[in-house]
């Protein structure tokens, strides 16, 4: 097995190199404002069966950012819902998933929240216990 910079040949085969769109659609206008934009998908190797879909986005009307003028990269995040006021930072707060959908606690068979107390993760023991509560989107998409 070939090993290059700590990666096996099987892992390297899963990485797709970046590419530009073909057929004159590399830059597109976004409506009547005439701004040019482009999206470049980033090659991310899968780890544990999961590979996030990341891409660099360029807009000629964009300001300065961490990737340069006009460039941005949207990241997945979970946030507290603030459309109904300031968060209370207690059990009454609602959370929003990466797609903006409200997240609700996963319920056990008795319609009660299903928190689990964890003392370890895999082979790693924690110095204290943690309560883990699973959440899922309120509306499931197909």
Short mmCIF file of C-alpha atoms in Angstrom, two decimals:
data_model
loop_
_atom_site.label_atom_id
_atom_site.label_comp_id
_atom_site.label_asym_id
_atom_site.label_seq_id
_atom_site.Cartn_x
_atom_site.Cartn_y
_atom_site.Cartn_z
CA UNK A 1 0.00 0.00 0.00
CA UNK A 2 1.34 3.42 -0.98
CA UNK A 3 1.50 6.00 1.85
CA UNK A 4 1.95 9.68 0.92
CA UNK A 5 2.13 12.36 3.63
CA UNK A 6 0.32 10.06 6.04
CA UNK A 7 -2.53 9.26 3.62
CA UNK A 8 -3.03 5.84 2.06
CA UNK A 9 -3.61 5.44 -1.67
CA UNK A 10 -7.21 4.37 -0.91
CA UNK A 11 -7.85 7.64 0.95
CA UNK A 12 -6.23 9.71 -1.80
CA UNK A 13 -8.45 8.02 -4.40
CA UNK A 14 -11.54 9.34 -2.56
CA UNK A 15 -10.42 12.97 -2.85
CA UNK A 16 -11.73 14.71 -5.95
CA UNK A 17 -9.58 17.58 -7.20
CA UNK A 18 -11.17 21.03 -7.52
CA UNK A 19 -12.49 22.06 -10.93
CA UNK A 20 -14.10 25.04 -12.59
CA UNK A 21 -17.56 24.84 -14.18
CA UNK A 22 -17.58 24.22 -17.93
CA UNK A 23 -19.55 25.60 -20.85
CA UNK A 24 -19.40 29.34 -20.20
CA UNK A 25 -21.18 29.09 -16.86
CA UNK A 26 -18.10 29.82 -14.77
CA UNK A 27 -19.37 33.30 -13.93
CA UNK A 28 -23.04 34.08 -13.75
CA UNK A 29 -25.08 37.19 -13.17
CA UNK A 30 -27.39 37.22 -10.20
CA UNK A 31 -30.35 39.21 -11.40
CA UNK A 32 -30.74 42.83 -12.44
CA UNK A 33 -27.91 44.09 -10.22
CA UNK A 34 -25.32 42.61 -12.61
CA UNK A 35 -23.10 41.09 -9.92
CA UNK A 36 -20.84 38.25 -11.03
CA UNK A 37 -20.71 35.16 -8.82
CA UNK A 38 -19.07 31.76 -8.79
CA UNK A 39 -19.07 28.75 -6.48
CA UNK A 40 -16.04 26.48 -6.22
CA UNK A 41 -16.64 23.15 -4.44
CA UNK A 42 -13.80 22.18 -2.08
CA UNK A 43 -12.44 18.62 -2.18
CA UNK A 44 -13.08 17.18 1.28
CA UNK A 45 -12.12 13.61 2.07
CA UNK A 46 -14.70 11.49 3.88
CA UNK A 47 -13.91 10.53 7.46
CA UNK A 48 -16.02 7.95 9.30
CA UNK A 49 -18.46 7.95 6.38
CA UNK A 50 -19.13 11.69 6.55
CA UNK A 51 -17.88 14.43 4.25
CA UNK A 52 -19.29 17.95 4.58
CA UNK A 53 -20.15 19.78 1.38
CA UNK A 54 -17.99 22.90 1.55
CA UNK A 55 -17.53 25.45 -1.20
CA UNK A 56 -15.94 28.85 -1.68
CA UNK A 57 -18.43 31.45 -2.93
CA UNK A 58 -17.43 34.60 -4.79
CA UNK A 59 -19.60 37.65 -5.39
CA UNK A 60 -18.26 40.77 -7.07
CA UNK A 61 -20.39 42.81 -4.68
CA UNK A 62 -19.03 41.11 -1.56
CA UNK A 63 -16.91 42.89 1.00
CA UNK A 64 -13.63 41.92 2.60
CA UNK A 65 -13.67 38.63 4.48
CA UNK A 66 -11.41 35.89 5.81
CA UNK A 67 -10.93 34.48 2.29
CA UNK A 68 -10.34 37.79 0.53
CA UNK A 69 -12.49 40.50 -1.04
CA UNK A 70 -15.77 39.01 -2.27
CA UNK A 71 -14.98 35.45 -1.12
CA UNK A 72 -16.91 33.57 1.58
CA UNK A 73 -17.39 30.03 2.83
CA UNK A 74 -20.68 29.11 4.50
CA UNK A 75 -20.20 26.79 7.45
CA UNK A 76 -22.73 24.56 9.13
CA UNK A 77 -23.78 25.73 12.57
CA UNK A 78 -26.41 25.34 15.23
CA UNK A 79 -27.76 28.53 16.83
CA UNK A 80 -30.22 29.58 19.50
CA UNK A 81 -33.48 30.92 18.08
CA UNK A 82 -33.77 34.67 18.64
CA UNK A 83 -36.83 35.55 16.53
CA UNK A 84 -38.99 35.51 19.70
CA UNK A 85 -36.67 37.67 21.78
CA UNK A 86 -33.40 37.36 23.65
CA UNK A 87 -32.26 33.79 24.51
CA UNK A 88 -32.71 32.81 28.16
CA UNK A 89 -29.92 30.17 28.08
CA UNK A 90 -32.10 27.60 29.81
CA UNK A 91 -34.38 24.72 28.77
CA UNK A 92 -36.93 27.12 27.23
CA UNK A 93 -34.58 28.15 24.40
CA UNK A 94 -35.11 26.69 20.94
CA UNK A 95 -32.26 25.75 18.61
CA UNK A 96 -31.98 26.13 14.84
CA UNK A 97 -30.14 23.56 12.72
CA UNK A 98 -27.78 24.28 9.80
CA UNK A 99 -30.74 24.61 7.41
CA UNK A 100 -32.62 27.05 9.71
CA UNK A 101 -35.16 24.43 10.81
CA UNK A 102 -36.15 24.35 14.50
CA UNK A 103 -34.57 21.43 16.37
CA UNK A 104 -36.57 19.48 18.98
CA UNK A 105 -35.39 16.98 21.57
CA UNK A 106 -35.57 13.34 20.52
CA UNK A 107 -38.24 11.70 22.68
CA UNK A 108 -38.17 8.28 24.31
CA UNK A 109 -41.11 5.88 24.08
CA UNK A 110 -42.99 7.73 26.86
CA UNK A 111 -42.89 11.13 25.08
CA UNK A 112 -40.28 12.38 27.54
CA UNK A 113 -36.90 13.89 26.58
CA UNK A 114 -34.21 11.27 26.31
CA UNK A 115 -31.03 12.66 27.94
CA UNK A 116 -28.14 10.27 28.51
CA UNK A 117 -25.39 10.64 31.11
CA UNK A 118 -21.96 9.91 29.60
CA UNK A 119 -18.76 9.12 31.48
CA UNK A 120 -16.67 8.17 28.43
CA UNK A 121 -16.56 8.38 24.64
CA UNK A 122 -15.03 5.33 23.04
CA UNK A 123 -11.82 4.59 24.95
CA UNK A 124 -11.55 8.09 26.45
CA UNK A 125 -12.82 8.55 30.02
CA UNK A 126 -14.08 11.97 31.11
CA UNK A 127 -13.00 13.51 34.43
CA UNK A 128 -16.67 14.32 35.09
CA UNK A 129 -20.02 13.15 33.72
CA UNK A 130 -21.86 14.96 30.92
CA UNK A 131 -25.55 14.93 30.06
CA UNK A 132 -26.11 14.48 26.32
CA UNK A 133 -29.50 15.24 24.78
CA UNK A 134 -30.20 14.34 21.15
CA UNK A 135 -32.00 16.77 18.87
CA UNK A 136 -33.64 16.31 15.48
CA UNK A 137 -35.35 18.65 12.99
CA UNK A 138 -38.97 19.38 13.88
CA UNK A 139 -39.94 18.66 10.27
CA UNK A 140 -38.23 15.77 8.54
CA UNK A 141 -37.40 16.22 4.87
CA UNK A 142 -37.18 13.45 2.32
#
